[in-house]
Coordinates of C-alpha atoms and ligand atoms in Angstrom, one line a residue:
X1 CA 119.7 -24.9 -54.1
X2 CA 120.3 -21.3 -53.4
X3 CA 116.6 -19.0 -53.6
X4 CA 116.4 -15.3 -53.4
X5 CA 113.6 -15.9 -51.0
X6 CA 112.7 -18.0 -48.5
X7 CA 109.5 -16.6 -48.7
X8 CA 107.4 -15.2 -51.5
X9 CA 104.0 -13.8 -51.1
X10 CA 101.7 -12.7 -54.2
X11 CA 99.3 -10.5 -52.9
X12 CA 99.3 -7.7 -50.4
X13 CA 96.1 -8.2 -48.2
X14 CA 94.7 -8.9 -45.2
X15 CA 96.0 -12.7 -45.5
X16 CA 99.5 -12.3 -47.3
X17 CA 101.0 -9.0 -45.8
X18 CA 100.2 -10.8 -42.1
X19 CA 102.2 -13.6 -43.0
X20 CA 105.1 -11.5 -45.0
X21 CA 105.7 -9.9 -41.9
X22 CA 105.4 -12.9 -39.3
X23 CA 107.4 -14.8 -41.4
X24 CA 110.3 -12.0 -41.7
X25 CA 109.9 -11.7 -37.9
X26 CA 111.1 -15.4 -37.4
X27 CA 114.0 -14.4 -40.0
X28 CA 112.9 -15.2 -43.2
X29 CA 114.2 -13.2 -46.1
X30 CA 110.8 -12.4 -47.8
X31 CA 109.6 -10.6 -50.7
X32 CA 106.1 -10.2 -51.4
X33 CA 104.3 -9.0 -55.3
X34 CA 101.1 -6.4 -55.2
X35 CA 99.3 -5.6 -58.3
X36 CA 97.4 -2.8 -57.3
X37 CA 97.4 -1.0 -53.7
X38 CA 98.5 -2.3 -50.4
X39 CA 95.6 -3.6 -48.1
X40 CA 93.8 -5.8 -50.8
X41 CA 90.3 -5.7 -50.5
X42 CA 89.4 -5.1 -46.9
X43 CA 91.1 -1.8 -46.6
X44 CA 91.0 -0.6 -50.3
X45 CA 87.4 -1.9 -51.4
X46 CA 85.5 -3.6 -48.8
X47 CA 85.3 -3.8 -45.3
X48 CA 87.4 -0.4 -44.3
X49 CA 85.6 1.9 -46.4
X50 CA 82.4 0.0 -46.3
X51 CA 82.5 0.3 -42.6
X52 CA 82.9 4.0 -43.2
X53 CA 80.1 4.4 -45.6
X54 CA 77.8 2.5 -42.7
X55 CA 78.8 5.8 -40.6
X56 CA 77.9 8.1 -42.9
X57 CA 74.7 6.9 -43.9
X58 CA 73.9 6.6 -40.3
X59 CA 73.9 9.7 -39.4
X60 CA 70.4 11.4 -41.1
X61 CA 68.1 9.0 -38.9
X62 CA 70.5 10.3 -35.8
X63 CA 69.8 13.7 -36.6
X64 CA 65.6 13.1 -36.8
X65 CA 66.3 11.0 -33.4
X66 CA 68.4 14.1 -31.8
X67 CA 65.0 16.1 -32.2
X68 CA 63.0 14.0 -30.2
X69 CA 65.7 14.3 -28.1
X70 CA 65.5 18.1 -27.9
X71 CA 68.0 19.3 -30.1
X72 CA 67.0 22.0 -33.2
X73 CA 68.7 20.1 -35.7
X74 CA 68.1 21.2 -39.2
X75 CA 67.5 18.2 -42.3
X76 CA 71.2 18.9 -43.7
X77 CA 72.1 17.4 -47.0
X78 CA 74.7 14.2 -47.3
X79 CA 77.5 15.7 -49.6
X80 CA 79.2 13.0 -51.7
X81 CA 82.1 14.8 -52.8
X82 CA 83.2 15.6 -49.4
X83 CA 83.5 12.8 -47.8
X84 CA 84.5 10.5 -50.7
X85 CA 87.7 12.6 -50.7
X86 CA 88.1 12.3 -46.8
X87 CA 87.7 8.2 -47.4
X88 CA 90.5 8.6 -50.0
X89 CA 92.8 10.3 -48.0
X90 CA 91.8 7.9 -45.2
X91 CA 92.8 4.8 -47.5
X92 CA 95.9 6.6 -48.8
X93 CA 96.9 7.3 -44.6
X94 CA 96.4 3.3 -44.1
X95 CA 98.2 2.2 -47.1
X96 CA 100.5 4.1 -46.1
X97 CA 100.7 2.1 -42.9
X98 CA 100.3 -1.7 -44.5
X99 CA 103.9 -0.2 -46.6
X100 CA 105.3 1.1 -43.4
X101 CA 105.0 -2.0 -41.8
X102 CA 106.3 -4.5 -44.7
X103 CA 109.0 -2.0 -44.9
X104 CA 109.9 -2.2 -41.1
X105 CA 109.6 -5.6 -41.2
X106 CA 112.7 -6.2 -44.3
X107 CA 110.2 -7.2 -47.0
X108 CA 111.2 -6.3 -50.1
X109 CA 108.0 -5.0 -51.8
X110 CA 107.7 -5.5 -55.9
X111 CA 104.8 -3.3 -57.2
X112 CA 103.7 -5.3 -60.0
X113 CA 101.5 -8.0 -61.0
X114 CA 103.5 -11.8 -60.6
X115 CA 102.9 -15.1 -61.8
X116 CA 104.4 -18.8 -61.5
X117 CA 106.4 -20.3 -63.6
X118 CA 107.2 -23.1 -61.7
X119 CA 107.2 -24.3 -57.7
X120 CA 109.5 -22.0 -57.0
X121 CA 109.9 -19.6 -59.5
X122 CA 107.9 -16.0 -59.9
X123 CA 107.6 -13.6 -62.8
X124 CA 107.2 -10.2 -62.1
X125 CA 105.1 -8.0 -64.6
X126 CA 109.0 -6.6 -66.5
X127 CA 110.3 -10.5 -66.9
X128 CA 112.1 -10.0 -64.0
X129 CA 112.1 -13.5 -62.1
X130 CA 112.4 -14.4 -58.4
X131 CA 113.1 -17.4 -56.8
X132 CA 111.8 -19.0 -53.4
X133 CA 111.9 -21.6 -51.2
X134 CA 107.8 -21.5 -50.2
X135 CA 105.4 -19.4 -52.2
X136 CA 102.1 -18.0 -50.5
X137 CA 99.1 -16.9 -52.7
X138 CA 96.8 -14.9 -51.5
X139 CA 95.6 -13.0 -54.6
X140 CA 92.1 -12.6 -52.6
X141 CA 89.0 -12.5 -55.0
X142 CA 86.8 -10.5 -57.2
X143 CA 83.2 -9.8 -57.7
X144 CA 81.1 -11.6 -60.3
X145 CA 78.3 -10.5 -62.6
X146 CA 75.8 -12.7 -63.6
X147 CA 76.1 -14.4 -67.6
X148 CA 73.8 -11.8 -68.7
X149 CA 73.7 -9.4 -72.0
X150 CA 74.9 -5.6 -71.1
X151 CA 75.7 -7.1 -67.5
X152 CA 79.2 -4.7 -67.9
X153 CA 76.5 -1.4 -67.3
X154 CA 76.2 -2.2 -64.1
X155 CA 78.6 -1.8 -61.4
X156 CA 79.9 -3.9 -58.4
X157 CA 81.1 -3.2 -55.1
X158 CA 84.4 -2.6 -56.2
X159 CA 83.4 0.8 -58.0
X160 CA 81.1 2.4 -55.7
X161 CA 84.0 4.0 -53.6
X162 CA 84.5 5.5 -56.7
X163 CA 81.4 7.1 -58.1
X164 CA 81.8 10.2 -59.2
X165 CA 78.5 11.4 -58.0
X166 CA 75.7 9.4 -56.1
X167 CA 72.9 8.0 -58.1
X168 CA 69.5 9.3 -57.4
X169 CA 68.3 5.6 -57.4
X170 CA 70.1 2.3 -57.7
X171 CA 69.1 -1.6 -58.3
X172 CA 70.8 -4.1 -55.9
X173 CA 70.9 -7.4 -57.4
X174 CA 71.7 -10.3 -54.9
X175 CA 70.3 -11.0 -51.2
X176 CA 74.2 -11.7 -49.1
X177 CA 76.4 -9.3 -47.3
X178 CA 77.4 -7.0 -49.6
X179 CA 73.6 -6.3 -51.5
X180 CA 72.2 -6.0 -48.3
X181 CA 74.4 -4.1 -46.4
X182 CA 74.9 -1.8 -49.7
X183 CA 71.6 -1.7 -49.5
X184 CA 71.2 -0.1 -46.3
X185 CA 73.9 2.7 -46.7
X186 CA 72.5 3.7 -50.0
X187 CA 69.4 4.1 -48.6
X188 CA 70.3 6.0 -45.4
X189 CA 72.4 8.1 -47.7
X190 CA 69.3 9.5 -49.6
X191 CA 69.3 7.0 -52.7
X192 CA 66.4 5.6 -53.5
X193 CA 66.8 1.9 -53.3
X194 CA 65.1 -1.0 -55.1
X195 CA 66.7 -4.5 -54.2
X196 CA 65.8 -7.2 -56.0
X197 CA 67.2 -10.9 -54.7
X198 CA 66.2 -14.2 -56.4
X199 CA 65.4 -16.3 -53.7
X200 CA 62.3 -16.2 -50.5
X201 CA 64.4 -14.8 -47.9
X202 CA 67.6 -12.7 -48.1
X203 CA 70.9 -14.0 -46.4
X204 CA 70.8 -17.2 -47.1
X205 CA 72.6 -19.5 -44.6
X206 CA 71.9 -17.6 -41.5
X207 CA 69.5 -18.1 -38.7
X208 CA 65.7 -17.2 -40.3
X209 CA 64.5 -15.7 -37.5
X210 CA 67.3 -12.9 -37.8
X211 CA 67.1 -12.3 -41.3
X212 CA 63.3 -12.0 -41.6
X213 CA 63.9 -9.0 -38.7
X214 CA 66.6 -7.7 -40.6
X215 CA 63.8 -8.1 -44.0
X216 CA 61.2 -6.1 -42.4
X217 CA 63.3 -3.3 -40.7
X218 CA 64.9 -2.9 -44.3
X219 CA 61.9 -2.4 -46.1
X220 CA 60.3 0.0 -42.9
X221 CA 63.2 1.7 -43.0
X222 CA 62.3 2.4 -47.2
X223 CA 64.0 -0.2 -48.9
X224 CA 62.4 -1.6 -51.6
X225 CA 63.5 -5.1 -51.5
X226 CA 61.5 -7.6 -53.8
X227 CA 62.3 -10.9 -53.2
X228 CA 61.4 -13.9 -55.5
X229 CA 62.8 -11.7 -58.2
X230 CA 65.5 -11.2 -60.1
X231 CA 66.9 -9.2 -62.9
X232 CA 66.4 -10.5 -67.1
X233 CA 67.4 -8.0 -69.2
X234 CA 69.1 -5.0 -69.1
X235 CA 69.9 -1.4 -71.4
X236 CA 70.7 1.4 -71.6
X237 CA 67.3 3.4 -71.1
X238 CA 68.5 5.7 -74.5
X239 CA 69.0 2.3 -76.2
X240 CA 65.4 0.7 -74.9
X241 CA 64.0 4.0 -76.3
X242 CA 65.5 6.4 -78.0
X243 CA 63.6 9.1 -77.0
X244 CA 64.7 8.6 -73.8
X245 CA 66.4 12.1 -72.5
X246 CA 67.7 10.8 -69.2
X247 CA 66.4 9.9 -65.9
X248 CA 66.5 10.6 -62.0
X249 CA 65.2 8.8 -59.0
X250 CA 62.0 9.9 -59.1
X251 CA 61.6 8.8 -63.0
X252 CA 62.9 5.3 -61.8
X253 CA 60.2 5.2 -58.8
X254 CA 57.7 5.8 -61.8
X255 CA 58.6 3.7 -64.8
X256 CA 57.0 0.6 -63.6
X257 CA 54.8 -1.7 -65.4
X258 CA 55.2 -1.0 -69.1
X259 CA 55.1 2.4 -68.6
X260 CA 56.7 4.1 -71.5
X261 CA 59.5 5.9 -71.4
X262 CA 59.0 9.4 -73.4
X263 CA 62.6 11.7 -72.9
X264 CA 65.1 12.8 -75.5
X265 CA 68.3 10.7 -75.5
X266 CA 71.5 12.5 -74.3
X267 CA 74.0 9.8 -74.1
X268 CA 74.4 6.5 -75.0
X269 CA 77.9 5.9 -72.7
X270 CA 76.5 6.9 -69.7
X271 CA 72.9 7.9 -68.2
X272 CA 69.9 5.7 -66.9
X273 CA 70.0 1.9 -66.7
X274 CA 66.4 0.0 -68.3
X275 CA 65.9 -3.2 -66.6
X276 CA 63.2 -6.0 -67.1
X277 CA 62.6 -8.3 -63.8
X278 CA 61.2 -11.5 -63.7
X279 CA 57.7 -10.1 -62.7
X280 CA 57.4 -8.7 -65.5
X281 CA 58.3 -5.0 -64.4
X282 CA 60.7 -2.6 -66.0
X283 CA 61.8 0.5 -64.2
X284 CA 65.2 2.7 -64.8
X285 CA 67.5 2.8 -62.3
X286 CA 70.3 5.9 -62.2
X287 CA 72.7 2.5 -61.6
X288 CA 72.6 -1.2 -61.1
X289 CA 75.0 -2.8 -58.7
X290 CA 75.8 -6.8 -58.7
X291 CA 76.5 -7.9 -55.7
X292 CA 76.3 -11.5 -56.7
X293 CA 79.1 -13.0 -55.3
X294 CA 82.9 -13.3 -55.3
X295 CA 85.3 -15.5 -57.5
X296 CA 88.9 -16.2 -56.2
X297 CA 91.7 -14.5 -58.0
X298 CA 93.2 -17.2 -60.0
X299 CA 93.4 -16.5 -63.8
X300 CA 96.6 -16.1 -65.6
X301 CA 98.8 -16.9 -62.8
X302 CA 100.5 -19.8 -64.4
X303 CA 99.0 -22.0 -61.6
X304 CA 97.8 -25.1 -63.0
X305 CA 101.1 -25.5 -64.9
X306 CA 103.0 -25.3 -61.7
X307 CA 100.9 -27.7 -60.1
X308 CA 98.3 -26.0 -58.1
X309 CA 94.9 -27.9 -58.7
X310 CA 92.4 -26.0 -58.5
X311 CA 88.6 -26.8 -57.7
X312 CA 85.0 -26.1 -59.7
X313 CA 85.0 -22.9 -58.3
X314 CA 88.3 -21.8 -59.5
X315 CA 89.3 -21.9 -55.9
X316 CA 92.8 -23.0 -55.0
X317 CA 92.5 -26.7 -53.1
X318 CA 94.9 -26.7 -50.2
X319 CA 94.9 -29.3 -47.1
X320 CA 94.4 -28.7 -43.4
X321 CA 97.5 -26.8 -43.3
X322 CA 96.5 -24.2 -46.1
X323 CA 99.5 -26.2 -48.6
X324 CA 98.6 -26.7 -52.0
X325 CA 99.0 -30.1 -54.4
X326 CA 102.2 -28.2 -55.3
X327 CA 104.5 -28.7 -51.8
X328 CA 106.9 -25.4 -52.2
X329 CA 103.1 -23.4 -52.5
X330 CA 101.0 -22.2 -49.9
X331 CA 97.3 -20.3 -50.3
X332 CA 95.4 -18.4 -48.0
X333 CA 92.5 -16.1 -48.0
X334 CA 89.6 -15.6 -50.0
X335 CA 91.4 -17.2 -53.0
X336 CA 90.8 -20.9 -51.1
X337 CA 87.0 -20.0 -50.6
X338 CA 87.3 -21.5 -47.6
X339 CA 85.7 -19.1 -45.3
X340 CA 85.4 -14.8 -47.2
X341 CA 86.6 -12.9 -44.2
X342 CA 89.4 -10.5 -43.0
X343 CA 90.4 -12.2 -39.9
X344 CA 90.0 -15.8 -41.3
X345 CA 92.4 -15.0 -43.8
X346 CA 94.6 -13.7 -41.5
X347 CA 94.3 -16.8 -39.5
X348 CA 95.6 -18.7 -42.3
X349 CA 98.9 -16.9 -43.0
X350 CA 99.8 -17.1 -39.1
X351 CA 99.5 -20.5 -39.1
X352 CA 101.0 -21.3 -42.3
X353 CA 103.9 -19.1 -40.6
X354 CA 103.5 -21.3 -38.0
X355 CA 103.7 -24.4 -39.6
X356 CA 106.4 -24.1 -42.2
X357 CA 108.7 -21.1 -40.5
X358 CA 108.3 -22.5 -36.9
X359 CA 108.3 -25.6 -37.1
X360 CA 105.5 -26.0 -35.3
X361 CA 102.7 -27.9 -37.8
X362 CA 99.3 -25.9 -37.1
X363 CA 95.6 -26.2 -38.5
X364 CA 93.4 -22.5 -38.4
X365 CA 90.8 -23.0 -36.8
X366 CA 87.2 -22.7 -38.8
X367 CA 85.1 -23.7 -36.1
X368 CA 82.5 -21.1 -34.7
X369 CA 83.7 -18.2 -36.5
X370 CA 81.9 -15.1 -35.3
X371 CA 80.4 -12.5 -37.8
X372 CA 78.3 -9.6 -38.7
X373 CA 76.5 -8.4 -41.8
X374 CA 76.5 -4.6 -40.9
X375 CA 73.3 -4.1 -42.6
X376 CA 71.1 -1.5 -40.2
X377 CA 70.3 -2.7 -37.6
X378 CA 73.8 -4.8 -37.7
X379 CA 73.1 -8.9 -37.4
X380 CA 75.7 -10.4 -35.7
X381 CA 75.8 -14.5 -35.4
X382 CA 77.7 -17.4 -34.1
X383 CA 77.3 -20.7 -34.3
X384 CA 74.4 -22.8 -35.6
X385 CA 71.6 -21.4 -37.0
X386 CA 68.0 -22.9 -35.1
X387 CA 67.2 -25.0 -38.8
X388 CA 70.7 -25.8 -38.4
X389 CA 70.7 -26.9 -34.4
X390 CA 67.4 -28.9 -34.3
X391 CA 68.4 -31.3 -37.7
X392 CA 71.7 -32.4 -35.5
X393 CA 70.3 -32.5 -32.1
X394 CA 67.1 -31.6 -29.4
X395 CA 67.5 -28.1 -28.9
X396 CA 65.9 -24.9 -26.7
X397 CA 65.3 -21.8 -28.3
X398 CA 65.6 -18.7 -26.2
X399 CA 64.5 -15.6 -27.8
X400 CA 63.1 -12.0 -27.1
X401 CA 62.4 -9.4 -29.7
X402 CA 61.5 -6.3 -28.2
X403 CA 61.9 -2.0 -29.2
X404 CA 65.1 -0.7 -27.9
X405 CA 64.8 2.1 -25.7
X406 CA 66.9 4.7 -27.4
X407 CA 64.7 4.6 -30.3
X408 CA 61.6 3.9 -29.1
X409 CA 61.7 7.2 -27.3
X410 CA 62.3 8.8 -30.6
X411 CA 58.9 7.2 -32.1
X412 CA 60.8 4.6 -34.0
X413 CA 59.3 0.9 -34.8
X414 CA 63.1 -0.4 -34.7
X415 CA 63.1 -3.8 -32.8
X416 CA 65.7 -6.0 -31.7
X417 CA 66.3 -10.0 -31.5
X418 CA 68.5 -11.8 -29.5
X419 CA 68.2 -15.6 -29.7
X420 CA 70.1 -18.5 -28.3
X421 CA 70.0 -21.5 -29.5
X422 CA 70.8 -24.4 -27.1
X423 CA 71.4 -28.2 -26.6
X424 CA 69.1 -29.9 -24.3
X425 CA 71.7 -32.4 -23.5
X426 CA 74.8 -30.4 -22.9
X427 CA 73.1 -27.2 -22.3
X428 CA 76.2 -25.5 -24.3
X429 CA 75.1 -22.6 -26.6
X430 CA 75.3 -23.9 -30.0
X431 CA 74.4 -20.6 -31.8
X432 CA 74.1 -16.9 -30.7
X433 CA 71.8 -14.4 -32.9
X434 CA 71.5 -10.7 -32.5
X435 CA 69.6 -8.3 -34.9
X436 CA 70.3 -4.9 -33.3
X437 CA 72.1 -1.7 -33.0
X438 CA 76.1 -3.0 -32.1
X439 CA 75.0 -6.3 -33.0
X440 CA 79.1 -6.8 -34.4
X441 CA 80.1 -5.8 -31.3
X442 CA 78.1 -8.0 -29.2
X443 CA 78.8 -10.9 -30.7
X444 CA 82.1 -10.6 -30.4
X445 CA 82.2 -10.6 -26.5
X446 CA 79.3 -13.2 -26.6
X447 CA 81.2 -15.5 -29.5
X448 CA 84.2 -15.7 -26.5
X449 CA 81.7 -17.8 -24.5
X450 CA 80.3 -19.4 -27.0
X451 CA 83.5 -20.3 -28.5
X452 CA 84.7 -21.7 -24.9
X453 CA 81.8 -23.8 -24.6
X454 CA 79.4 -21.9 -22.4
X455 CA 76.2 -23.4 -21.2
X456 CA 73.1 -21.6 -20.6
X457 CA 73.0 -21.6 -17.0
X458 CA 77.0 -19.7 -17.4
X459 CA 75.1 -16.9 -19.4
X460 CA 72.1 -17.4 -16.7
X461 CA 74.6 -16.6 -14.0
X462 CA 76.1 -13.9 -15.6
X463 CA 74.4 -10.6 -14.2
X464 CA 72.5 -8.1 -16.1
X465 CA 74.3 -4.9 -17.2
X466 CA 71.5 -2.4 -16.6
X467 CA 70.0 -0.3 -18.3
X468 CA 71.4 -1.8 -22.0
X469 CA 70.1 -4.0 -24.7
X470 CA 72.8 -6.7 -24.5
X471 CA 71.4 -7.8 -20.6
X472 CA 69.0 -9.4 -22.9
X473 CA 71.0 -12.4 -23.8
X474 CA 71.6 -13.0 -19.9
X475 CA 67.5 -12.8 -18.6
X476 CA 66.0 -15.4 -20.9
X477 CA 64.3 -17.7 -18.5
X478 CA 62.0 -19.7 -20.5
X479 CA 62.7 -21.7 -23.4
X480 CA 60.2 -20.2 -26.6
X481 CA 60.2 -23.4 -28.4
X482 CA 62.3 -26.7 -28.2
X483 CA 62.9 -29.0 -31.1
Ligands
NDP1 P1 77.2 -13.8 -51.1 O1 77.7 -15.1 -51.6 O2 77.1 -13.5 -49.7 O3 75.9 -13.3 -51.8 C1 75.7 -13.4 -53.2 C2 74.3 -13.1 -53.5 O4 74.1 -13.0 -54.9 C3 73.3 -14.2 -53.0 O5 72.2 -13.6 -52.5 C4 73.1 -15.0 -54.2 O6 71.8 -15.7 -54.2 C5 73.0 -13.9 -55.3 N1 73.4 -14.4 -56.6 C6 74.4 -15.1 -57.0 N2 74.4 -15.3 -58.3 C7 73.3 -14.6 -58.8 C8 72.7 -14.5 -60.1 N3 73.3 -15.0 -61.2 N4 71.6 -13.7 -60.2 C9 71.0 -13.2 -59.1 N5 71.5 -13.3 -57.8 C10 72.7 -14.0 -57.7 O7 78.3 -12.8 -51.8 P2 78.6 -11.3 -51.5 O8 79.1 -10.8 -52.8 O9 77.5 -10.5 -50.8 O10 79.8 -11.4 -50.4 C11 81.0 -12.2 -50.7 C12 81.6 -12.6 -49.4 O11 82.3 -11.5 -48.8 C13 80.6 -13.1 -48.3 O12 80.3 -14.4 -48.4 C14 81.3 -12.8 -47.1 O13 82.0 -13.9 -46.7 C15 82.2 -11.6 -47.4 N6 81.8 -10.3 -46.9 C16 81.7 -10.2 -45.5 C17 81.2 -9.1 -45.0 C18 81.2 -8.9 -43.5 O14 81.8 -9.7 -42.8 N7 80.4 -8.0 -42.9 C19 80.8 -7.9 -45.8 C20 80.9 -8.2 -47.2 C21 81.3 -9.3 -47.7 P3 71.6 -17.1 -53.6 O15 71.5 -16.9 -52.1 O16 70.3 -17.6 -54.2 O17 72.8 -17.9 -53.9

């Protein structure tokens, strides 16, 4: 049977335009379906302009650091506006690129939404349908709200690129990556910040140690984060009382506990948010932002009737080799929930690429996958946690926590933590933990030995780089604790 593809992809991120390209590169005719811009979450709305945000908001505790480092710098005010239209010419410029690229590489781009109607049949948003040979998805995912009344007042990470202005205060709901790494920039931008995440201890799943450092420099640093709480109702503040004439940060650091709420109402579409918390509390919040999760892109896509199972989760089941139930239809990326990450998802598509286009069968590889939550300081981790480490196997645990020199000298309490956790009977390095300034880019030169099965005597050998924070991980003589 004759396609018009050999290839199609639906989906232009991280995961899918990798594996349009590759895929061209080994010949493949290829066409490939974006519903919205080109880059897909990372370089539209999440990691790319994320990362830039971090920047920004870093910069007002650099400039109270620079004076105790003899500079006259003045307290300068963060300007929204400004640099949310640099960002969007900076996402435009790298669009730009992500086109450039499938365009170089002879993939015929279709700028529309698409959808199966069978295993090898696509329909484009106009009617227009396309056949191939394979199919990748890699539709990515979306963020979730909680099931809760008036949830659609509050935003999620997808629109705060696009605020307008920047609220005077804000509600984070939600203890992972994206609450508490919002979390941070918001604060060092000037917004007052309440966080409020349901569980003990935020960032569930990584090593404890490191997040209860990241807990307390968050809250030093003026975060307001309540754990054990989470949100129960929610209004507009006009709607809780009409009397209400509209709020600012400094209202929403006040309204606690009942206290009543005694403005004139000025809008009912916009303004203030009122929100009850399981404590008991009610405060108003400028905005609330959910940042409770992500779901995988999979509704309306005609999947199940082309026979892609799909799991509880919504998630698209594929095999070792990222193929689907369906045999002509591959998935990569977020919308697997396999592992939610940029490079992982890129991973995927080269091996899928691999596999079918090269002939050459191949598995990505999930195992000891290094990351970082770029909350401030960053927290960058491979490996097994220490709760993790010591319910498998005996284990050492080699930490140090101690004030890094750059800010110490500027009066800050900042502290650091580097940890290694380690199995007594190999001596590998099961698990690497840093809580510091560059933690992401530590652990990306540390995850290389970890990854190639370092012990701890390789990192003991390894000499010091002096005078830096990272010599850390290689002067750890004594074990802290075993288990
Ligand atoms: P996460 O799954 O990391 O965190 C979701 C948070 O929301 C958890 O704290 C969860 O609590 C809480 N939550 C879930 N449902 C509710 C609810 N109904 N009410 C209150 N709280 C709730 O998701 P994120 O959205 O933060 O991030 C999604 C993924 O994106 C991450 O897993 C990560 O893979 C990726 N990412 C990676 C980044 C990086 O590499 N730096 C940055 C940003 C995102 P609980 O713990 O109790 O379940």
């Amino acid at each position: 049977m004759d396609f018009d593809y050999d290839l199609f992809v639906i989906g232009g991120g991280s995961g899918g335009v990798r594996a349009a390209r590759v895929a061209a590169a080994e010949g493949a005719k290829v066409g490939l379906a974006e519903e919205y811009r080109m880059g897909g979450t990372c370089v539209i709305r999440g990691c790319v302009p994320k990362k830039l945000m971090v920047f920004a908001s870093e910069y007002r505790e650099m400039f109270e650091n620079a004076r105790s480092y003899g500079w006259d710098v003045k307290d300068g005010d963060f300007h929204w506006p400004k640099f949310q239209s640099h960002l969007a010419s900076e996402l435009d410029r790298l669009e730009e690129i992500y086109r450039n690229l499938l365009r170089s590489s002879d993939v015929a781009v279709h700028d529309s939404r698409a959808r199966l109607v069978d295993p090898h049949t696509i329909e484009l948003a106009d009617g227009d349908k396309k056949t191939a040979k394979h199919i990748l998805i890699a539709t990515g995912g979306y963020p979730v709200k909680p099931d809760l009344p008036n949830a659609d007042l509050g935003i999620t990470s997808n629109d705060i690129f696009n605020l307008k202005e920047l609220p005077k205060s804000i509600l984070i709901i939600g203890g992972g990556y994206i609450a508490c790494e919002f979390a941070c920039i918001l604060n060092g931008m000037g917004v007052e910040v309440v966080q409020y995440y349901r569980g003990a201890q935020i960032l569930r799943g990584f090593d404890d140690e490191g997040r209860g450092l990241v807990a307390d420099l968050m809250r030093e640093k003026g975060i307001d984060l309540r754990t054990g709480t989470n949100i129960v109702e929610m209004k507009r503040a006009s709607d809780h009382n009409p009397d209400y004439e509209g709020g600012t940060s400094s209202d929403a650091a006040m309204i606690e506990d009942h206290e009543v709420i005694t403005r004139k109402q000025t809008s009912d579409k916009t303004g203030p948010i009122w929100v009850k918390a399981t404590n008991g509390t009610e405060r108003v919040f400028d905005q609330v932002l959910f940042a409770t999760g992500r779901s995988p892109n999979t509704q309306d896509m005609g999947l199940e009737e082309a026979g892609v199972k799909l799991g509880r989760r919504h998630e698209i089941i594929v095999d070792d080799y990222s193929q689907t139930s369906a045999p002509s239809i591959y998935a990569v990326g977020d919308v697997t929930n396999r592992v939610q990450l940029t490079p992982v998802a890129i991973r995927e598509g080269m091996a899928f690429v691999e596999t079918v286009f090269k002939g050459n069968p191949t598995k990505p590889d999930h195992e000891l996958i290094p990351s970082a939550i770029f909350t401030q300081p960053e927290f960058g981790t491979i490996g097994l946690t220490e709760e993790e480490a010591r319910d498998q196997e005996p284990i050492e645990v080699y930490c140090t926590s101690f004030r890094p020199m750059q800010t110490a000298f500027a009066g800050r309490p900042d502290r650091i933590l580097m940890k290694l956790v380690v199995s007594r009977e190999t001596r590998k390095v099961l698990g690497c933990h840093i809580v510091s300034p560059y933690a992401g880019e530590m652990i990306q030169l540390a995850g290389i030995a970890v990854k190639m099965g370092a012990t701890k005597e390789d990192f003991d050998r390894t000499v010091a780089v002096h005078p830096t924070m990272s010599e850390e991980i290689v002067t750890m003589k004594t074990p802290m604790r075993t288990a």
